[in-house]
Amino acid sequence: MSNKEWPLWEVFIRSKQGLNHKHVGSLRASDAQMAVDNARDVYTRRSEGVSIWVVESNSVFASEPTDADSLFEPANSKAYRHPMFYDVPDGISHM
Amino acid sequence: MKEVTISELERRFQEKIDNDIKIEPKDWMPEEYRQTLIRQISQHAHSEIVGMLPEGNWITRAPNLRRKAVLLAKVQDEAGHGLYLYSAVETLGADREATIDDLHTGKAKYSSIFNYPTTSWADMGTIGWLVDGAAIMNQVPICRCSYGPYARAMVRVCKEESFHQRQGFEIISLLAQGTPEQKAMAQDSLNRFWWPSLMMFGPNDAESKHTAQSMKWKIKRSTNDELRQLFIDVTVPQAEMIGLTIPDKDLKFNEETGHYESGPINWDEFWEVVKGNGPCNKERVDARKKAKDEGAWVREAAMAYAEKRKERSAIRA
């Protein structure tokens, strides 16, 4: 008797046309089709979705939380990318 | 990279929690925090799955098609809740099958309420009204738990619990307004489930060994006694409204505090059931083991089929 566990799948749901697929959780299934079928029953029992993506969890390569400071530093140190950085004289509109 | 001491990591961790910043799976966390969550979330998951059994008992005997469809949907929700929670526990590095084996060997516990039998249809009403009602009281604060995946699972669960409670209350209030026999059935069910429902909140605060640390880590956001009192305060008027009597001769409303005061809980009974000596402990765990053992060939066949298809498509490519 093999004790091989079914692989883990990450589930992404598009809640309606026009929105991104969003991560909702994970589940175990023997293959991709079963993962989609199970995701329907586990994550969309109340019309939460119109489309499902499943990705095997071990295919996800994620950034490390300990690298977050250096990884996102360039975004934090460049305030001039935000429109609030610039002075707009009083009386100027449509800008 | 600069070496950071454990105590510094712990300090930063607690600072995040104090500032209500959620902890996510890959973040550093103290080992005891991880173990506490694995224990709590897996036992929560087991409660959802074992909780399907007392209600599953009545699916084939529901009094009409509407009740049957509703009960099926409710029991299916409980399976879903279990799966959200097993998914959350896996983010902590716990092995799903190993946590389930802990349930089967008796190492892991589940809510003691499910060790009571469901002997009449009225119990389907009482479970929805009281047991799911108590579960809502317990679970709403966990939506703000410090661990992200657990909090998110709870948000989903809580959205669905309201249906569970209302369908139960509808069953029990209709019986309470029915024939004398139906009303007696409703009262009998309340008599059997009232005290075990109060025990669902766990031991008194003074006896609860995990509460202080769990509150500091914001895994728990209210104490057992606070939640129990809240439950009593909202439930007693509901019983009065439908003409049922809470089986507690000491129950009285304190005008000054605005709270109900209730009689003593039989904690000996609670600990006996937790230890495995409740009316249905053995039956419940046996049913779970049987489901796992008898489904083994299906899981194995599905895996073999998936592997064979993968091999074939690799050859074709």
mmCIF file of C-alpha atoms in Angstrom:
data_model
loop_
_atom_site.group_PDB
_atom_site.id
_atom_site.type_symbol
_atom_site.label_atom_id
_atom_site.label_comp_id
_atom_site.label_asym_id
_atom_site.label_seq_id
_atom_site.Cartn_x
_atom_site.Cartn_y
_atom_site.Cartn_z
ATOM 1 C CA MET A 1 0.000 0.000 0.000
ATOM 2 C CA SER A 2 1.589 3.243 -1.071
ATOM 3 C CA ASN A 3 1.267 6.139 1.335
ATOM 4 C CA LYS A 4 2.090 8.704 -1.288
ATOM 5 C CA GLU A 5 0.233 11.894 -0.451
ATOM 6 C CA TRP A 6 -1.513 13.818 -3.198
ATOM 7 C CA PRO A 7 0.393 16.980 -4.154
ATOM 8 C CA LEU A 8 -0.553 20.370 -2.738
ATOM 9 C CA TRP A 9 -2.080 22.949 -5.119
ATOM 10 C CA GLU A 10 -2.448 26.687 -4.650
ATOM 11 C CA VAL A 11 -5.858 27.963 -5.734
ATOM 12 C CA PHE A 12 -6.553 31.302 -7.434
ATOM 13 C CA ILE A 13 -10.083 32.522 -8.099
ATOM 14 C CA ARG A 14 -11.369 35.260 -10.427
ATOM 15 C CA SER A 15 -14.434 36.472 -8.585
ATOM 16 C CA LYS A 16 -15.917 38.231 -11.631
ATOM 17 C CA GLN A 17 -15.017 39.254 -15.159
ATOM 18 C CA GLY A 18 -12.715 42.252 -15.097
ATOM 19 C CA LEU A 19 -10.865 41.312 -11.886
ATOM 20 C CA ASN A 20 -7.579 39.466 -11.328
ATOM 21 C CA HIS A 21 -7.354 35.906 -10.121
ATOM 22 C CA LYS A 22 -6.615 36.092 -6.416
ATOM 23 C CA HIS A 23 -5.005 33.528 -4.136
ATOM 24 C CA VAL A 24 -7.575 31.942 -1.793
ATOM 25 C CA GLY A 25 -5.838 28.934 -0.253
ATOM 26 C CA SER A 26 -4.631 25.480 -1.105
ATOM 27 C CA LEU A 27 -5.866 21.909 -1.345
ATOM 28 C CA ARG A 28 -4.628 18.433 -2.148
ATOM 29 C CA ALA A 29 -5.481 16.631 -5.400
ATOM 30 C CA SER A 30 -3.934 13.878 -7.490
ATOM 31 C CA ASP A 31 -3.838 15.987 -10.674
ATOM 32 C CA ALA A 32 -4.671 19.430 -12.052
ATOM 33 C CA GLN A 33 -8.197 18.530 -13.179
ATOM 34 C CA MET A 34 -9.079 17.140 -9.754
ATOM 35 C CA ALA A 35 -7.580 20.244 -8.182
ATOM 36 C CA VAL A 36 -9.922 22.434 -10.260
ATOM 37 C CA ASP A 37 -12.921 20.245 -9.430
ATOM 38 C CA ASN A 38 -12.123 20.266 -5.718
ATOM 39 C CA ALA A 39 -11.404 24.000 -5.745
ATOM 40 C CA ARG A 40 -14.905 24.541 -7.100
ATOM 41 C CA ASP A 41 -16.386 22.658 -4.142
ATOM 42 C CA VAL A 42 -14.079 24.068 -1.478
ATOM 43 C CA TYR A 43 -13.734 27.705 -2.534
ATOM 44 C CA THR A 44 -16.770 28.635 -4.685
ATOM 45 C CA ARG A 45 -19.843 27.166 -2.961
ATOM 46 C CA ARG A 46 -21.485 30.597 -2.875
ATOM 47 C CA SER A 47 -20.712 31.954 -6.340
ATOM 48 C CA GLU A 48 -17.327 33.373 -5.311
ATOM 49 C CA GLY A 49 -15.819 32.601 -8.695
ATOM 50 C CA VAL A 50 -16.138 32.557 -12.490
ATOM 51 C CA SER A 51 -12.679 31.133 -13.190
ATOM 52 C CA ILE A 52 -10.146 28.984 -11.306
ATOM 53 C CA TRP A 53 -6.378 28.626 -11.616
ATOM 54 C CA VAL A 54 -4.477 25.900 -9.795
ATOM 55 C CA VAL A 55 -0.685 25.779 -9.502
ATOM 56 C CA GLU A 56 1.302 23.033 -7.813
ATOM 57 C CA SER A 57 2.634 24.590 -4.621
ATOM 58 C CA ASN A 58 6.192 23.419 -5.177
ATOM 59 C CA SER A 59 6.238 25.364 -8.468
ATOM 60 C CA VAL A 60 5.830 28.667 -6.646
ATOM 61 C CA PHE A 61 9.112 30.491 -6.119
ATOM 62 C CA ALA A 62 8.662 33.166 -3.474
ATOM 63 C CA SER A 63 10.776 36.052 -2.231
ATOM 64 C CA GLU A 64 12.223 35.753 1.269
ATOM 65 C CA PRO A 65 10.746 37.943 4.014
ATOM 66 C CA THR A 66 14.280 38.603 5.286
ATOM 67 C CA ASP A 67 15.174 40.102 1.879
ATOM 68 C CA ALA A 68 12.166 42.401 1.915
ATOM 69 C CA ASP A 69 14.098 45.484 3.105
ATOM 70 C CA SER A 70 16.688 45.397 0.332
ATOM 71 C CA LEU A 71 14.250 44.061 -2.272
ATOM 72 C CA PHE A 72 11.760 46.879 -1.837
ATOM 73 C CA GLU A 73 14.170 49.638 -0.821
ATOM 74 C CA PRO A 74 14.313 51.128 -4.351
ATOM 75 C CA ALA A 75 10.563 51.736 -4.233
ATOM 76 C CA ASN A 76 10.635 53.247 -0.752
ATOM 77 C CA SER A 77 13.537 55.614 -1.419
ATOM 78 C CA LYS A 78 12.110 57.181 -4.587
ATOM 79 C CA ALA A 79 9.314 59.347 -3.312
ATOM 80 C CA TYR A 80 9.527 61.433 -6.503
ATOM 81 C CA ARG A 81 7.628 58.653 -8.302
ATOM 82 C CA HIS A 82 4.487 59.792 -6.481
ATOM 83 C CA PRO A 83 2.550 62.836 -7.691
ATOM 84 C CA MET A 84 2.399 64.212 -4.131
ATOM 85 C CA PHE A 85 6.135 64.909 -4.385
ATOM 86 C CA TYR A 86 5.486 67.906 -6.665
ATOM 87 C CA ASP A 87 4.167 71.339 -5.750
ATOM 88 C CA VAL A 88 1.303 72.522 -7.884
ATOM 89 C CA PRO A 89 0.628 76.276 -7.591
ATOM 90 C CA ASP A 90 -2.791 77.325 -6.261
ATOM 91 C CA GLY A 91 -5.288 77.970 -8.999
ATOM 92 C CA ILE A 92 -3.989 75.248 -11.320
ATOM 93 C CA SER A 93 -6.662 72.657 -12.029
ATOM 94 C CA HIS A 94 -6.976 69.491 -14.107
ATOM 95 C CA MET A 95 -3.600 68.245 -12.893
ATOM 96 C CA MET B 1 24.579 38.982 6.836
ATOM 97 C CA LYS B 2 24.693 40.221 10.393
ATOM 98 C CA GLU B 3 23.941 37.575 13.006
ATOM 99 C CA VAL B 4 20.698 38.370 14.851
ATOM 100 C CA THR B 5 20.069 36.872 18.280
ATOM 101 C CA ILE B 6 16.924 34.896 19.053
ATOM 102 C CA SER B 7 15.896 37.395 21.697
ATOM 103 C CA GLU B 8 16.164 40.199 19.126
ATOM 104 C CA LEU B 9 14.064 38.178 16.660
ATOM 105 C CA GLU B 10 11.519 37.581 19.435
ATOM 106 C CA ARG B 11 11.466 41.266 20.267
ATOM 107 C CA ARG B 12 10.804 42.208 16.624
ATOM 108 C CA PHE B 13 8.149 39.495 16.385
ATOM 109 C CA GLN B 14 6.275 40.762 19.456
ATOM 110 C CA GLU B 15 6.597 44.339 18.192
ATOM 111 C CA LYS B 16 4.875 43.346 14.943
ATOM 112 C CA ILE B 17 2.087 41.647 16.894
ATOM 113 C CA ASP B 18 1.682 44.656 19.198
ATOM 114 C CA ASN B 19 1.364 46.866 16.098
ATOM 115 C CA ASP B 20 -1.267 44.519 14.607
ATOM 116 C CA ILE B 21 0.961 43.509 11.713
ATOM 117 C CA LYS B 22 -0.042 40.010 10.627
ATOM 118 C CA ILE B 23 2.441 37.149 10.649
ATOM 119 C CA GLU B 24 2.666 35.319 7.323
ATOM 120 C CA PRO B 25 3.918 31.759 6.660
ATOM 121 C CA LYS B 26 7.529 32.489 5.723
ATOM 122 C CA ASP B 27 8.099 35.084 8.463
ATOM 123 C CA TRP B 28 10.281 34.215 11.437
ATOM 124 C CA MET B 29 8.184 33.112 14.426
ATOM 125 C CA PRO B 30 9.021 31.571 17.809
ATOM 126 C CA GLU B 31 8.794 27.795 17.744
ATOM 127 C CA GLU B 32 6.154 27.810 20.530
ATOM 128 C CA TYR B 33 3.984 30.194 18.490
ATOM 129 C CA ARG B 34 4.201 27.800 15.535
ATOM 130 C CA GLN B 35 3.432 24.768 17.697
ATOM 131 C CA THR B 36 0.526 26.505 19.449
ATOM 132 C CA LEU B 37 -0.989 27.390 16.084
ATOM 133 C CA ILE B 38 -0.455 23.901 14.654
ATOM 134 C CA ARG B 39 -2.187 22.437 17.696
ATOM 135 C CA GLN B 40 -5.053 24.932 17.703
ATOM 136 C CA ILE B 41 -5.711 25.051 13.945
ATOM 137 C CA SER B 42 -5.475 21.282 13.436
ATOM 138 C CA GLN B 43 -7.840 20.663 16.369
ATOM 139 C CA HIS B 44 -10.170 23.273 14.915
ATOM 140 C CA ALA B 45 -10.014 21.452 11.557
ATOM 141 C CA HIS B 46 -10.719 18.097 13.223
ATOM 142 C CA SER B 47 -13.738 19.645 14.985
ATOM 143 C CA GLU B 48 -15.188 20.712 11.638
ATOM 144 C CA ILE B 49 -14.690 17.261 10.123
ATOM 145 C CA VAL B 50 -15.882 15.267 13.156
ATOM 146 C CA GLY B 51 -18.741 17.777 13.425
ATOM 147 C CA MET B 52 -20.108 16.414 10.146
ATOM 148 C CA LEU B 53 -20.927 13.079 11.826
ATOM 149 C CA PRO B 54 -23.714 13.964 14.320
ATOM 150 C CA GLU B 55 -25.567 15.866 11.582
ATOM 151 C CA GLY B 56 -24.760 13.405 8.819
ATOM 152 C CA ASN B 57 -26.717 10.982 10.999
ATOM 153 C CA TRP B 58 -29.969 12.785 10.080
ATOM 154 C CA ILE B 59 -29.545 13.484 6.349
ATOM 155 C CA THR B 60 -31.434 10.387 5.248
ATOM 156 C CA ARG B 61 -34.198 11.060 7.784
ATOM 157 C CA ALA B 62 -34.758 14.777 7.257
ATOM 158 C CA PRO B 63 -38.523 15.414 7.391
ATOM 159 C CA ASN B 64 -38.783 16.875 3.886
ATOM 160 C CA LEU B 65 -36.785 17.663 0.766
ATOM 161 C CA ARG B 66 -36.105 21.282 1.732
ATOM 162 C CA ARG B 67 -34.678 20.284 5.111
ATOM 163 C CA LYS B 68 -32.642 17.540 3.483
ATOM 164 C CA ALA B 69 -31.111 19.867 0.878
ATOM 165 C CA VAL B 70 -30.308 22.443 3.567
ATOM 166 C CA LEU B 71 -28.738 19.874 5.899
ATOM 167 C CA LEU B 72 -26.636 18.463 3.047
ATOM 168 C CA ALA B 73 -25.391 21.950 2.195
ATOM 169 C CA LYS B 74 -24.610 22.630 5.834
ATOM 170 C CA VAL B 75 -22.657 19.403 6.298
ATOM 171 C CA GLN B 76 -20.801 20.120 3.045
ATOM 172 C CA ASP B 77 -19.864 23.540 4.455
ATOM 173 C CA GLU B 78 -18.371 21.848 7.514
ATOM 174 C CA ALA B 79 -16.170 19.766 5.205
ATOM 175 C CA GLY B 80 -15.134 22.989 3.477
ATOM 176 C CA HIS B 81 -14.317 24.622 6.810
ATOM 177 C CA GLY B 82 -12.138 21.661 7.725
ATOM 178 C CA LEU B 83 -10.305 21.987 4.408
ATOM 179 C CA TYR B 84 -9.673 25.762 4.783
ATOM 180 C CA LEU B 85 -8.150 24.962 8.163
ATOM 181 C CA TYR B 86 -6.008 22.008 7.037
ATOM 182 C CA SER B 87 -4.776 24.330 4.283
ATOM 183 C CA ALA B 88 -3.848 26.950 6.924
ATOM 184 C CA VAL B 89 -2.084 24.378 9.104
ATOM 185 C CA GLU B 90 0.030 23.234 6.160
ATOM 186 C CA THR B 91 1.386 26.780 5.754
ATOM 187 C CA LEU B 92 3.080 26.261 9.147
ATOM 188 C CA GLY B 93 5.047 23.313 7.821
ATOM 189 C CA ALA B 94 2.805 20.712 9.444
ATOM 190 C CA ASP B 95 2.053 17.547 7.516
ATOM 191 C CA ARG B 96 -1.683 17.220 6.829
ATOM 192 C CA GLU B 97 -1.755 13.428 7.053
ATOM 193 C CA ALA B 98 0.272 13.454 10.274
ATOM 194 C CA THR B 99 -2.206 15.840 11.927
ATOM 195 C CA ILE B 100 -5.062 13.546 10.853
ATOM 196 C CA ASP B 101 -3.213 10.538 12.269
ATOM 197 C CA ASP B 102 -2.941 12.438 15.567
ATOM 198 C CA LEU B 103 -6.738 12.663 15.593
ATOM 199 C CA HIS B 104 -7.030 8.939 14.982
ATOM 200 C CA THR B 105 -4.593 7.956 17.730
ATOM 201 C CA GLY B 106 -6.302 10.279 20.209
ATOM 202 C CA LYS B 107 -3.261 12.569 20.519
ATOM 203 C CA ALA B 108 -5.168 15.502 18.990
ATOM 204 C CA LYS B 109 -8.531 16.567 20.412
ATOM 205 C CA TYR B 110 -11.606 18.115 18.822
ATOM 206 C CA SER B 111 -14.550 20.013 20.226
ATOM 207 C CA SER B 112 -16.107 17.878 22.971
ATOM 208 C CA ILE B 113 -19.649 18.811 21.883
ATOM 209 C CA PHE B 114 -19.489 16.329 18.995
ATOM 210 C CA ASN B 115 -19.184 13.432 21.414
ATOM 211 C CA TYR B 116 -22.852 13.781 22.307
ATOM 212 C CA PRO B 117 -25.406 11.771 20.326
ATOM 213 C CA THR B 118 -28.078 13.294 18.072
ATOM 214 C CA THR B 119 -31.124 11.292 19.075
ATOM 215 C CA SER B 120 -33.936 13.379 17.565
ATOM 216 C CA TRP B 121 -34.579 15.635 14.600
ATOM 217 C CA ALA B 122 -34.809 18.569 17.025
ATOM 218 C CA ASP B 123 -31.069 18.114 17.630
ATOM 219 C CA MET B 124 -30.469 19.393 14.076
ATOM 220 C CA GLY B 125 -32.148 22.592 15.184
ATOM 221 C CA THR B 126 -30.327 22.810 18.497
ATOM 222 C CA ILE B 127 -26.931 22.163 16.932
ATOM 223 C CA GLY B 128 -27.389 24.950 14.403
ATOM 224 C CA TRP B 129 -28.789 27.349 16.973
ATOM 225 C CA LEU B 130 -26.509 26.630 19.966
ATOM 226 C CA VAL B 131 -23.443 24.794 18.687
ATOM 227 C CA ASP B 132 -22.969 26.931 15.592
ATOM 228 C CA GLY B 133 -24.013 29.946 17.653
ATOM 229 C CA ALA B 134 -21.250 29.200 20.173
ATOM 230 C CA ALA B 135 -18.824 28.508 17.326
ATOM 231 C CA ILE B 136 -19.593 31.968 15.876
ATOM 232 C CA MET B 137 -18.820 33.579 19.247
ATOM 233 C CA ASN B 138 -15.509 31.701 19.345
ATOM 234 C CA GLN B 139 -14.584 32.284 15.726
ATOM 235 C CA VAL B 140 -15.424 35.936 15.138
ATOM 236 C CA PRO B 141 -12.503 37.144 17.311
ATOM 237 C CA ILE B 142 -10.163 34.730 15.469
ATOM 238 C CA CYS B 143 -10.848 36.704 12.255
ATOM 239 C CA ARG B 144 -8.426 39.205 13.863
ATOM 240 C CA CYS B 145 -5.873 36.549 14.857
ATOM 241 C CA SER B 146 -2.224 37.509 14.359
ATOM 242 C CA TYR B 147 -1.534 34.632 11.953
ATOM 243 C CA GLY B 148 -2.678 35.658 8.460
ATOM 244 C CA PRO B 149 -3.749 32.301 6.980
ATOM 245 C CA TYR B 150 -5.772 31.377 10.107
ATOM 246 C CA ALA B 151 -7.454 34.784 10.209
ATOM 247 C CA ARG B 152 -8.343 34.572 6.496
ATOM 248 C CA ALA B 153 -9.751 31.051 6.893
ATOM 249 C CA MET B 154 -11.895 32.336 9.774
ATOM 250 C CA VAL B 155 -13.291 35.182 7.677
ATOM 251 C CA ARG B 156 -14.556 32.616 5.151
ATOM 252 C CA VAL B 157 -15.911 30.350 7.880
ATOM 253 C CA CYS B 158 -17.742 33.143 9.691
ATOM 254 C CA LYS B 159 -19.427 34.289 6.486
ATOM 255 C CA GLU B 160 -20.924 30.812 6.175
ATOM 256 C CA GLU B 161 -21.836 30.168 9.819
ATOM 257 C CA SER B 162 -24.698 32.609 9.846
ATOM 258 C CA PHE B 163 -26.668 30.365 7.471
ATOM 259 C CA HIS B 164 -25.954 27.427 9.782
ATOM 260 C CA GLN B 165 -27.287 29.177 12.831
ATOM 261 C CA ARG B 166 -30.399 30.510 11.125
ATOM 262 C CA GLN B 167 -31.401 27.178 9.588
ATOM 263 C CA GLY B 168 -31.058 25.592 13.051
ATOM 264 C CA PHE B 169 -33.049 28.288 14.769
ATOM 265 C CA GLU B 170 -35.790 27.933 12.153
ATOM 266 C CA ILE B 171 -36.032 24.182 12.865
ATOM 267 C CA ILE B 172 -36.153 24.602 16.641
ATOM 268 C CA SER B 173 -38.560 27.539 16.690
ATOM 269 C CA LEU B 174 -40.996 25.772 14.352
ATOM 270 C CA LEU B 175 -40.940 22.689 16.595
ATOM 271 C CA ALA B 176 -41.426 24.901 19.651
ATOM 272 C CA GLN B 177 -44.584 26.316 18.064
ATOM 273 C CA GLY B 178 -45.829 22.891 16.949
ATOM 274 C CA THR B 179 -47.847 20.124 18.619
ATOM 275 C CA PRO B 180 -47.223 19.368 22.326
ATOM 276 C CA GLU B 181 -45.096 16.385 21.222
ATOM 277 C CA GLN B 182 -43.009 18.594 18.927
ATOM 278 C CA LYS B 183 -42.553 21.192 21.617
ATOM 279 C CA ALA B 184 -41.486 18.484 24.083
ATOM 280 C CA MET B 185 -38.963 17.238 21.523
ATOM 281 C CA ALA B 186 -37.514 20.742 21.178
ATOM 282 C CA GLN B 187 -37.322 21.212 24.955
ATOM 283 C CA ASP B 188 -35.689 17.796 25.428
ATOM 284 C CA SER B 189 -33.070 18.678 22.857
ATOM 285 C CA LEU B 190 -32.319 22.013 24.532
ATOM 286 C CA ASN B 191 -32.056 20.204 27.883
ATOM 287 C CA ARG B 192 -29.408 17.874 26.487
ATOM 288 C CA PHE B 193 -27.366 20.435 24.530
ATOM 289 C CA TRP B 194 -27.433 23.546 26.740
ATOM 290 C CA TRP B 195 -24.660 22.601 29.184
ATOM 291 C CA PRO B 196 -22.370 20.939 26.638
ATOM 292 C CA SER B 197 -22.738 24.128 24.523
ATOM 293 C CA LEU B 198 -21.532 26.270 27.436
ATOM 294 C CA MET B 199 -18.581 23.889 27.845
ATOM 295 C CA MET B 200 -17.592 24.554 24.210
ATOM 296 C CA PHE B 201 -15.902 27.765 25.340
ATOM 297 C CA GLY B 202 -13.404 25.734 27.345
ATOM 298 C CA PRO B 203 -12.371 25.796 31.001
ATOM 299 C CA ASN B 204 -12.808 28.857 33.247
ATOM 300 C CA ASP B 205 -10.161 31.527 32.706
ATOM 301 C CA ALA B 206 -8.457 30.622 35.979
ATOM 302 C CA GLU B 207 -8.045 27.027 34.755
ATOM 303 C CA SER B 208 -7.083 27.775 31.162
ATOM 304 C CA LYS B 209 -3.339 27.250 30.890
ATOM 305 C CA HIS B 210 -2.844 28.619 27.352
ATOM 306 C CA THR B 211 -4.963 31.770 27.575
ATOM 307 C CA ALA B 212 -2.374 34.315 28.801
ATOM 308 C CA GLN B 213 0.291 33.466 26.212
ATOM 309 C CA SER B 214 -2.265 33.158 23.396
ATOM 310 C CA MET B 215 -3.704 36.585 24.263
ATOM 311 C CA LYS B 216 -0.212 38.117 24.211
ATOM 312 C CA TRP B 217 0.398 36.593 20.771
ATOM 313 C CA LYS B 218 -3.092 37.675 19.636
ATOM 314 C CA ILE B 219 -3.970 34.130 18.638
ATOM 315 C CA LYS B 220 -6.816 34.480 21.082
ATOM 316 C CA ARG B 221 -8.544 37.860 21.382
ATOM 317 C CA SER B 222 -11.113 37.190 24.131
ATOM 318 C CA THR B 223 -11.084 34.845 27.125
ATOM 319 C CA ASN B 224 -13.229 31.715 27.503
ATOM 320 C CA ASP B 225 -15.398 33.255 30.223
ATOM 321 C CA GLU B 226 -15.962 36.514 28.307
ATOM 322 C CA LEU B 227 -17.197 34.601 25.269
ATOM 323 C CA ARG B 228 -19.331 32.229 27.340
ATOM 324 C CA GLN B 229 -21.037 35.188 29.035
ATOM 325 C CA LEU B 230 -21.683 36.837 25.687
ATOM 326 C CA PHE B 231 -23.246 33.614 24.423
ATOM 327 C CA ILE B 232 -25.513 33.265 27.465
ATOM 328 C CA ASP B 233 -26.590 36.908 27.235
ATOM 329 C CA VAL B 234 -27.680 36.639 23.606
ATOM 330 C CA THR B 235 -29.135 33.119 23.751
ATOM 331 C CA VAL B 236 -31.367 33.245 26.841
ATOM 332 C CA PRO B 237 -33.739 35.864 25.351
ATOM 333 C CA GLN B 238 -33.919 33.823 22.112
ATOM 334 C CA ALA B 239 -35.074 30.767 24.095
ATOM 335 C CA GLU B 240 -37.658 32.860 25.947
ATOM 336 C CA MET B 241 -38.920 34.302 22.666
ATOM 337 C CA ILE B 242 -39.726 30.833 21.291
ATOM 338 C CA GLY B 243 -41.150 29.571 24.582
ATOM 339 C CA LEU B 244 -38.415 27.147 25.604
ATOM 340 C CA THR B 245 -36.880 26.952 29.077
ATOM 341 C CA ILE B 246 -33.133 27.049 29.665
ATOM 342 C CA PRO B 247 -32.374 24.024 31.906
ATOM 343 C CA ASP B 248 -30.656 26.040 34.645
ATOM 344 C CA LYS B 249 -32.629 26.671 37.839
ATOM 345 C CA ASP B 250 -30.038 29.227 39.018
ATOM 346 C CA LEU B 251 -30.271 31.347 35.883
ATOM 347 C CA LYS B 252 -31.238 34.958 36.606
ATOM 348 C CA PHE B 253 -30.791 38.370 35.094
ATOM 349 C CA ASN B 254 -28.717 40.834 37.078
ATOM 350 C CA GLU B 255 -30.243 44.291 36.513
ATOM 351 C CA GLU B 256 -27.107 46.024 37.777
ATOM 352 C CA THR B 257 -24.558 44.335 35.554
ATOM 353 C CA GLY B 258 -26.926 43.787 32.626
ATOM 354 C CA HIS B 259 -25.769 40.161 32.424
ATOM 355 C CA TYR B 260 -27.338 36.780 33.118
ATOM 356 C CA GLU B 261 -25.915 34.790 36.016
ATOM 357 C CA SER B 262 -25.911 31.058 35.538
ATOM 358 C CA GLY B 263 -25.476 27.994 37.691
ATOM 359 C CA PRO B 264 -22.228 26.011 37.996
ATOM 360 C CA ILE B 265 -20.957 24.028 35.033
ATOM 361 C CA ASN B 266 -20.199 20.347 35.621
ATOM 362 C CA TRP B 267 -16.488 20.432 34.781
ATOM 363 C CA ASP B 268 -16.035 16.782 35.758
ATOM 364 C CA GLU B 269 -18.287 15.871 32.845
ATOM 365 C CA PHE B 270 -16.302 18.163 30.528
ATOM 366 C CA TRP B 271 -12.943 16.593 31.435
ATOM 367 C CA GLU B 272 -14.355 13.074 31.161
ATOM 368 C CA VAL B 273 -15.535 13.793 27.618
ATOM 369 C CA VAL B 274 -12.227 15.456 26.707
ATOM 370 C CA LYS B 275 -10.380 12.403 28.036
ATOM 371 C CA GLY B 276 -12.343 10.199 25.680
ATOM 372 C CA ASN B 277 -15.127 8.934 27.939
ATOM 373 C CA GLY B 278 -18.075 10.808 26.423
ATOM 374 C CA PRO B 279 -21.072 8.942 24.994
ATOM 375 C CA CYS B 280 -19.770 8.912 21.389
ATOM 376 C CA ASN B 281 -15.971 9.473 21.478
ATOM 377 C CA LYS B 282 -15.138 5.991 20.256
ATOM 378 C CA GLU B 283 -17.854 5.979 17.606
ATOM 379 C CA ARG B 284 -16.653 9.321 16.178
ATOM 380 C CA VAL B 285 -12.990 8.396 15.914
ATOM 381 C CA ASP B 286 -13.846 4.945 14.562
ATOM 382 C CA ALA B 287 -15.964 6.568 11.836
ATOM 383 C CA ARG B 288 -13.044 8.820 10.827
ATOM 384 C CA LYS B 289 -10.603 5.906 10.774
ATOM 385 C CA LYS B 290 -13.002 3.807 8.715
ATOM 386 C CA ALA B 291 -13.390 6.629 6.194
ATOM 387 C CA LYS B 292 -9.633 6.942 5.844
ATOM 388 C CA ASP B 293 -8.945 3.200 5.653
ATOM 389 C CA GLU B 294 -11.758 2.370 3.268
ATOM 390 C CA GLY B 295 -10.911 5.321 1.022
ATOM 391 C CA ALA B 296 -7.235 4.413 0.797
ATOM 392 C CA TRP B 297 -7.594 2.445 -2.434
ATOM 393 C CA VAL B 298 -9.398 5.371 -4.089
ATOM 394 C CA ARG B 299 -6.626 7.819 -3.180
ATOM 395 C CA GLU B 300 -4.002 5.366 -4.341
ATOM 396 C CA ALA B 301 -5.780 4.664 -7.640
ATOM 397 C CA ALA B 302 -6.190 8.387 -8.351
ATOM 398 C CA MET B 303 -2.479 8.950 -7.786
ATOM 399 C CA ALA B 304 -1.505 5.973 -9.961
ATOM 400 C CA TYR B 305 -3.774 7.252 -12.740
ATOM 401 C CA ALA B 306 -2.287 10.761 -12.530
ATOM 402 C CA GLU B 307 1.250 9.377 -12.678
ATOM 403 C CA LYS B 308 0.465 7.119 -15.634
ATOM 404 C CA ARG B 309 -1.019 10.034 -17.580
ATOM 405 C CA LYS B 310 1.991 12.172 -16.793
ATOM 406 C CA GLU B 311 4.349 9.475 -18.054
ATOM 407 C CA ARG B 312 2.356 9.010 -21.265
ATOM 408 C CA SER B 313 2.297 12.694 -22.065
ATOM 409 C CA ALA B 314 6.084 12.838 -21.402
ATOM 410 C CA ILE B 315 6.638 10.010 -23.918
ATOM 411 C CA ARG B 316 4.448 11.715 -26.532
ATOM 412 C CA ALA B 317 6.351 14.960 -26.116
#
